[in-house]
Amino acid sequence: MRYLYGMLIALTLLSCDKTMEVVAPDFDVQAEKLTYKVGEPVKFNFT
């Protein structure tokens, strides 16, 4: 029985694809103004 479990675990680990390609997100962030007063709400625009 141990042999069967060992084979199943080995097949599971060997069948996984270990390479994964991650693509960087493409976005831009801008504020409505360049300067703000303390306590003033800031609005950001994401594109």
PDB file of N, CA, C and O in Angstrom:
ATOM      1  N   MET A   1       0.818  -1.188   0.000  1.00  0.00           N
ATOM      2  CA  MET A   1       0.000   0.000   0.000  1.00  0.00           C
ATOM      3  C   MET A   1       0.871   1.266   0.000  1.00  0.00           C
ATOM      4  O   MET A   1       0.532   2.240  -0.654  1.00  0.00           O
ATOM      5  N   ARG A   2       1.983   1.260   0.770  1.00  0.00           N
ATOM      6  CA  ARG A   2       2.891   2.400   0.794  1.00  0.00           C
ATOM      7  C   ARG A   2       3.466   2.659  -0.591  1.00  0.00           C
ATOM      8  O   ARG A   2       3.667   3.802  -0.987  1.00  0.00           O
ATOM      9  N   TYR A   3       3.772   1.575  -1.289  1.00  0.00           N
ATOM     10  CA  TYR A   3       4.338   1.695  -2.632  1.00  0.00           C
ATOM     11  C   TYR A   3       3.357   2.432  -3.555  1.00  0.00           C
ATOM     12  O   TYR A   3       3.755   3.299  -4.324  1.00  0.00           O
ATOM     13  N   LEU A   4       2.072   2.100  -3.458  1.00  0.00           N
ATOM     14  CA  LEU A   4       1.052   2.736  -4.277  1.00  0.00           C
ATOM     15  C   LEU A   4       0.940   4.228  -3.964  1.00  0.00           C
ATOM     16  O   LEU A   4       0.897   5.065  -4.867  1.00  0.00           O
ATOM     17  N   TYR A   5       0.917   4.579  -2.670  1.00  0.00           N
ATOM     18  CA  TYR A   5       0.853   5.984  -2.282  1.00  0.00           C
ATOM     19  C   TYR A   5       2.101   6.741  -2.753  1.00  0.00           C
ATOM     20  O   TYR A   5       2.015   7.870  -3.217  1.00  0.00           O
ATOM     21  N   GLY A   6       3.259   6.124  -2.633  1.00  0.00           N
ATOM     22  CA  GLY A   6       4.504   6.742  -3.080  1.00  0.00           C
ATOM     23  C   GLY A   6       4.488   7.005  -4.579  1.00  0.00           C
ATOM     24  O   GLY A   6       4.930   8.060  -5.043  1.00  0.00           O
ATOM     25  N   MET A   7       3.987   6.064  -5.339  1.00  0.00           N
ATOM     26  CA  MET A   7       3.905   6.228  -6.790  1.00  0.00           C
ATOM     27  C   MET A   7       2.920   7.341  -7.151  1.00  0.00           C
ATOM     28  O   MET A   7       3.182   8.142  -8.051  1.00  0.00           O
ATOM     29  N   LEU A   8       1.784   7.402  -6.466  1.00  0.00           N
ATOM     30  CA  LEU A   8       0.807   8.456  -6.738  1.00  0.00           C
ATOM     31  C   LEU A   8       1.369   9.841  -6.422  1.00  0.00           C
ATOM     32  O   LEU A   8       1.174  10.787  -7.191  1.00  0.00           O
ATOM     33  N   ILE A   9       2.070   9.955  -5.312  1.00  0.00           N
ATOM     34  CA  ILE A   9       2.674  11.238  -4.956  1.00  0.00           C
ATOM     35  C   ILE A   9       3.754  11.611  -5.961  1.00  0.00           C
ATOM     36  O   ILE A   9       3.834  12.762  -6.413  1.00  0.00           O
ATOM     37  N   ALA A  10       4.577  10.670  -6.360  1.00  0.00           N
ATOM     38  CA  ALA A  10       5.644  10.936  -7.328  1.00  0.00           C
ATOM     39  C   ALA A  10       5.052  11.370  -8.669  1.00  0.00           C
ATOM     40  O   ALA A  10       5.538  12.329  -9.284  1.00  0.00           O
ATOM     41  N   LEU A  11       4.016  10.708  -9.124  1.00  0.00           N
ATOM     42  CA  LEU A  11       3.397  11.086 -10.390  1.00  0.00           C
ATOM     43  C   LEU A  11       2.754  12.470 -10.314  1.00  0.00           C
ATOM     44  O   LEU A  11       2.811  13.246 -11.269  1.00  0.00           O
ATOM     45  N   THR A  12       2.172  12.769  -9.177  1.00  0.00           N
ATOM     46  CA  THR A  12       1.555  14.081  -9.004  1.00  0.00           C
ATOM     47  C   THR A  12       2.610  15.184  -9.047  1.00  0.00           C
ATOM     48  O   THR A  12       2.427  16.213  -9.700  1.00  0.00           O
ATOM     49  N   LEU A  13       3.718  14.998  -8.359  1.00  0.00           N
ATOM     50  CA  LEU A  13       4.771  16.016  -8.330  1.00  0.00           C
ATOM     51  C   LEU A  13       5.456  16.163  -9.681  1.00  0.00           C
ATOM     52  O   LEU A  13       5.827  17.256 -10.090  1.00  0.00           O
ATOM     53  N   LEU A  14       5.637  15.060 -10.394  1.00  0.00           N
ATOM     54  CA  LEU A  14       6.311  15.116 -11.680  1.00  0.00           C
ATOM     55  C   LEU A  14       5.420  15.692 -12.778  1.00  0.00           C
ATOM     56  O   LEU A  14       5.921  16.202 -13.777  1.00  0.00           O
ATOM     57  N   SER A  15       4.113  15.619 -12.603  1.00  0.00           N
ATOM     58  CA  SER A  15       3.214  16.100 -13.643  1.00  0.00           C
ATOM     59  C   SER A  15       2.977  17.605 -13.567  1.00  0.00           C
ATOM     60  O   SER A  15       2.421  18.190 -14.483  1.00  0.00           O
ATOM     61  N   CYS A  16       3.415  18.263 -12.490  1.00  0.00           N
ATOM     62  CA  CYS A  16       3.214  19.705 -12.337  1.00  0.00           C
ATOM     63  C   CYS A  16       4.205  20.478 -13.202  1.00  0.00           C
ATOM     64  O   CYS A  16       5.364  20.117 -13.310  1.00  0.00           O
ATOM     65  N   ASP A  17       3.726  21.550 -13.779  1.00  0.00           N
ATOM     66  CA  ASP A  17       4.585  22.448 -14.540  1.00  0.00           C
ATOM     67  C   ASP A  17       5.090  23.508 -13.581  1.00  0.00           C
ATOM     68  O   ASP A  17       4.321  24.303 -13.059  1.00  0.00           O
ATOM     69  N   LYS A  18       6.389  23.532 -13.332  1.00  0.00           N
ATOM     70  CA  LYS A  18       6.958  24.414 -12.328  1.00  0.00           C
ATOM     71  C   LYS A  18       7.344  25.778 -12.872  1.00  0.00           C
ATOM     72  O   LYS A  18       7.764  26.645 -12.127  1.00  0.00           O
ATOM     73  N   THR A  19       7.208  25.998 -14.156  1.00  0.00           N
ATOM     74  CA  THR A  19       7.523  27.307 -14.717  1.00  0.00           C
ATOM     75  C   THR A  19       6.250  28.131 -14.794  1.00  0.00           C
ATOM     76  O   THR A  19       5.196  27.653 -15.183  1.00  0.00           O
ATOM     77  N   MET A  20       6.381  29.394 -14.399  1.00  0.00           N
ATOM     78  CA  MET A  20       5.222  30.265 -14.410  1.00  0.00           C
ATOM     79  C   MET A  20       5.687  31.641 -14.863  1.00  0.00           C
ATOM     80  O   MET A  20       6.591  32.222 -14.269  1.00  0.00           O
ATOM     81  N   GLU A  21       5.084  32.160 -15.906  1.00  0.00           N
ATOM     82  CA  GLU A  21       5.468  33.455 -16.430  1.00  0.00           C
ATOM     83  C   GLU A  21       4.479  34.507 -15.953  1.00  0.00           C
ATOM     84  O   GLU A  21       3.274  34.360 -16.104  1.00  0.00           O
ATOM     85  N   VAL A  22       5.016  35.568 -15.349  1.00  0.00           N
ATOM     86  CA  VAL A  22       4.187  36.639 -14.820  1.00  0.00           C
ATOM     87  C   VAL A  22       4.402  37.874 -15.683  1.00  0.00           C
ATOM     88  O   VAL A  22       5.526  38.295 -15.925  1.00  0.00           O
ATOM     89  N   VAL A  23       3.304  38.459 -16.139  1.00  0.00           N
ATOM     90  CA  VAL A  23       3.361  39.655 -16.967  1.00  0.00           C
ATOM     91  C   VAL A  23       3.087  40.865 -16.086  1.00  0.00           C
ATOM     92  O   VAL A  23       2.123  40.887 -15.322  1.00  0.00           O
ATOM     93  N   ALA A  24       3.931  41.875 -16.178  1.00  0.00           N
ATOM     94  CA  ALA A  24       3.754  43.087 -15.373  1.00  0.00           C
ATOM     95  C   ALA A  24       2.520  43.843 -15.846  1.00  0.00           C
ATOM     96  O   ALA A  24       2.297  43.992 -17.049  1.00  0.00           O
ATOM     97  N   PRO A  25       1.702  44.333 -14.919  1.00  0.00           N
ATOM     98  CA  PRO A  25       0.511  45.095 -15.322  1.00  0.00           C
ATOM     99  C   PRO A  25       0.910  46.426 -15.943  1.00  0.00           C
ATOM    100  O   PRO A  25       1.922  47.020 -15.578  1.00  0.00           O
ATOM    101  N   ASP A  26       0.108  46.898 -16.856  1.00  0.00           N
ATOM    102  CA  ASP A  26       0.354  48.161 -17.540  1.00  0.00           C
ATOM    103  C   ASP A  26      -0.712  49.155 -17.094  1.00  0.00           C
ATOM    104  O   ASP A  26      -1.880  49.029 -17.474  1.00  0.00           O
ATOM    105  N   PHE A  27      -0.326  50.123 -16.243  1.00  0.00           N
ATOM    106  CA  PHE A  27      -1.278  51.124 -15.782  1.00  0.00           C
ATOM    107  C   PHE A  27      -0.559  52.434 -15.487  1.00  0.00           C
ATOM    108  O   PHE A  27       0.656  52.486 -15.381  1.00  0.00           O
ATOM    109  N   ASP A  28      -1.336  53.500 -15.343  1.00  0.00           N
ATOM    110  CA  ASP A  28      -0.799  54.828 -15.055  1.00  0.00           C
ATOM    111  C   ASP A  28      -1.678  55.466 -13.985  1.00  0.00           C
ATOM    112  O   ASP A  28      -2.895  55.275 -13.971  1.00  0.00           O
ATOM    113  N   VAL A  29      -1.056  56.225 -13.073  1.00  0.00           N
ATOM    114  CA  VAL A  29      -1.781  56.908 -11.997  1.00  0.00           C
ATOM    115  C   VAL A  29      -1.454  58.387 -12.070  1.00  0.00           C
ATOM    116  O   VAL A  29      -0.288  58.766 -12.162  1.00  0.00           O
ATOM    117  N   GLN A  30      -2.490  59.224 -12.015  1.00  0.00           N
ATOM    118  CA  GLN A  30      -2.301  60.667 -12.029  1.00  0.00           C
ATOM    119  C   GLN A  30      -3.223  61.296 -10.992  1.00  0.00           C
ATOM    120  O   GLN A  30      -4.346  60.837 -10.783  1.00  0.00           O
ATOM    121  N   ALA A  31      -2.746  62.371 -10.367  1.00  0.00           N
ATOM    122  CA  ALA A  31      -3.562  63.155  -9.440  1.00  0.00           C
ATOM    123  C   ALA A  31      -4.170  64.325 -10.206  1.00  0.00           C
ATOM    124  O   ALA A  31      -3.636  64.753 -11.227  1.00  0.00           O
ATOM    125  N   GLU A  32      -5.290  64.843  -9.705  1.00  0.00           N
ATOM    126  CA  GLU A  32      -5.937  65.969 -10.383  1.00  0.00           C
ATOM    127  C   GLU A  32      -5.070  67.231 -10.324  1.00  0.00           C
ATOM    128  O   GLU A  32      -5.017  67.999 -11.262  1.00  0.00           O
ATOM    129  N   LYS A  33      -4.387  67.445  -9.189  1.00  0.00           N
ATOM    130  CA  LYS A  33      -3.526  68.618  -9.020  1.00  0.00           C
ATOM    131  C   LYS A  33      -2.160  68.156  -8.533  1.00  0.00           C
ATOM    132  O   LYS A  33      -1.996  67.023  -8.088  1.00  0.00           O
ATOM    133  N   LEU A  34      -1.180  69.051  -8.587  1.00  0.00           N
ATOM    134  CA  LEU A  34       0.157  68.719  -8.106  1.00  0.00           C
ATOM    135  C   LEU A  34       0.348  69.049  -6.631  1.00  0.00           C
ATOM    136  O   LEU A  34       1.158  68.425  -5.951  1.00  0.00           O
ATOM    137  N   THR A  35      -0.388  70.044  -6.123  1.00  0.00           N
ATOM    138  CA  THR A  35      -0.261  70.425  -4.711  1.00  0.00           C
ATOM    139  C   THR A  35      -1.632  70.398  -4.047  1.00  0.00           C
ATOM    140  O   THR A  35      -2.647  70.724  -4.661  1.00  0.00           O
ATOM    141  N   TYR A  36      -1.639  70.029  -2.767  1.00  0.00           N
ATOM    142  CA  TYR A  36      -2.868  69.947  -1.979  1.00  0.00           C
ATOM    143  C   TYR A  36      -2.622  70.549  -0.612  1.00  0.00           C
ATOM    144  O   TYR A  36      -1.492  70.550  -0.113  1.00  0.00           O
ATOM    145  N   LYS A  37      -3.674  71.027   0.020  1.00  0.00           N
ATOM    146  CA  LYS A  37      -3.604  71.522   1.390  1.00  0.00           C
ATOM    147  C   LYS A  37      -3.841  70.356   2.342  1.00  0.00           C
ATOM    148  O   LYS A  37      -4.439  69.343   1.971  1.00  0.00           O
ATOM    149  N   VAL A  38      -3.380  70.521   3.573  1.00  0.00           N
ATOM    150  CA  VAL A  38      -3.570  69.477   4.588  1.00  0.00           C
ATOM    151  C   VAL A  38      -5.053  69.282   4.821  1.00  0.00           C
ATOM    152  O   VAL A  38      -5.808  70.239   4.990  1.00  0.00           O
ATOM    153  N   GLY A  39      -5.508  68.039   4.803  1.00  0.00           N
ATOM    154  CA  GLY A  39      -6.909  67.711   5.043  1.00  0.00           C
ATOM    155  C   GLY A  39      -7.773  67.736   3.795  1.00  0.00           C
ATOM    156  O   GLY A  39      -8.934  67.337   3.830  1.00  0.00           O
ATOM    157  N   GLU A  40      -7.230  68.214   2.690  1.00  0.00           N
ATOM    158  CA  GLU A  40      -7.990  68.272   1.437  1.00  0.00           C
ATOM    159  C   GLU A  40      -8.017  66.877   0.799  1.00  0.00           C
ATOM    160  O   GLU A  40      -6.996  66.213   0.725  1.00  0.00           O
ATOM    161  N   PRO A  41      -9.188  66.424   0.338  1.00  0.00           N
ATOM    162  CA  PRO A  41      -9.252  65.106  -0.306  1.00  0.00           C
ATOM    163  C   PRO A  41      -8.446  65.089  -1.609  1.00  0.00           C
ATOM    164  O   PRO A  41      -8.380  66.075  -2.334  1.00  0.00           O
ATOM    165  N   VAL A  42      -7.825  63.973  -1.865  1.00  0.00           N
ATOM    166  CA  VAL A  42      -7.026  63.796  -3.076  1.00  0.00           C
ATOM    167  C   VAL A  42      -7.713  62.756  -3.947  1.00  0.00           C
ATOM    168  O   VAL A  42      -8.086  61.684  -3.478  1.00  0.00           O
ATOM    169  N   LYS A  43      -7.879  63.083  -5.223  1.00  0.00           N
ATOM    170  CA  LYS A  43      -8.514  62.159  -6.157  1.00  0.00           C
ATOM    171  C   LYS A  43      -7.462  61.685  -7.165  1.00  0.00           C
ATOM    172  O   LYS A  43      -6.765  62.494  -7.770  1.00  0.00           O
ATOM    173  N   PHE A  44      -7.345  60.361  -7.305  1.00  0.00           N
ATOM    174  CA  PHE A  44      -6.406  59.762  -8.241  1.00  0.00           C
ATOM    175  C   PHE A  44      -7.151  59.172  -9.425  1.00  0.00           C
ATOM    176  O   PHE A  44      -8.234  58.609  -9.266  1.00  0.00           O
ATOM    177  N   ASN A  45      -6.587  59.309 -10.608  1.00  0.00           N
ATOM    178  CA  ASN A  45      -7.145  58.714 -11.821  1.00  0.00           C
ATOM    179  C   ASN A  45      -6.245  57.572 -12.282  1.00  0.00           C
ATOM    180  O   ASN A  45      -5.065  57.791 -12.569  1.00  0.00           O
ATOM    181  N   PHE A  46      -6.798  56.373 -12.334  1.00  0.00           N
ATOM    182  CA  PHE A  46      -6.069  55.195 -12.792  1.00  0.00           C
ATOM    183  C   PHE A  46      -6.475  54.865 -14.221  1.00  0.00           C
ATOM    184  O   PHE A  46      -7.658  54.810 -14.521  1.00  0.00           O
ATOM    185  N   THR A  47      -5.488  54.642 -15.067  1.00  0.00           N
ATOM    186  CA  THR A  47      -5.770  54.202 -16.437  1.00  0.00           C
ATOM    187  C   THR A  47      -4.937  52.990 -16.763  1.00  0.00           C
ATOM    188  O   THR A  47      -3.888  52.788 -16.194  1.00  0.00           O
TER     189      THR A  47
END
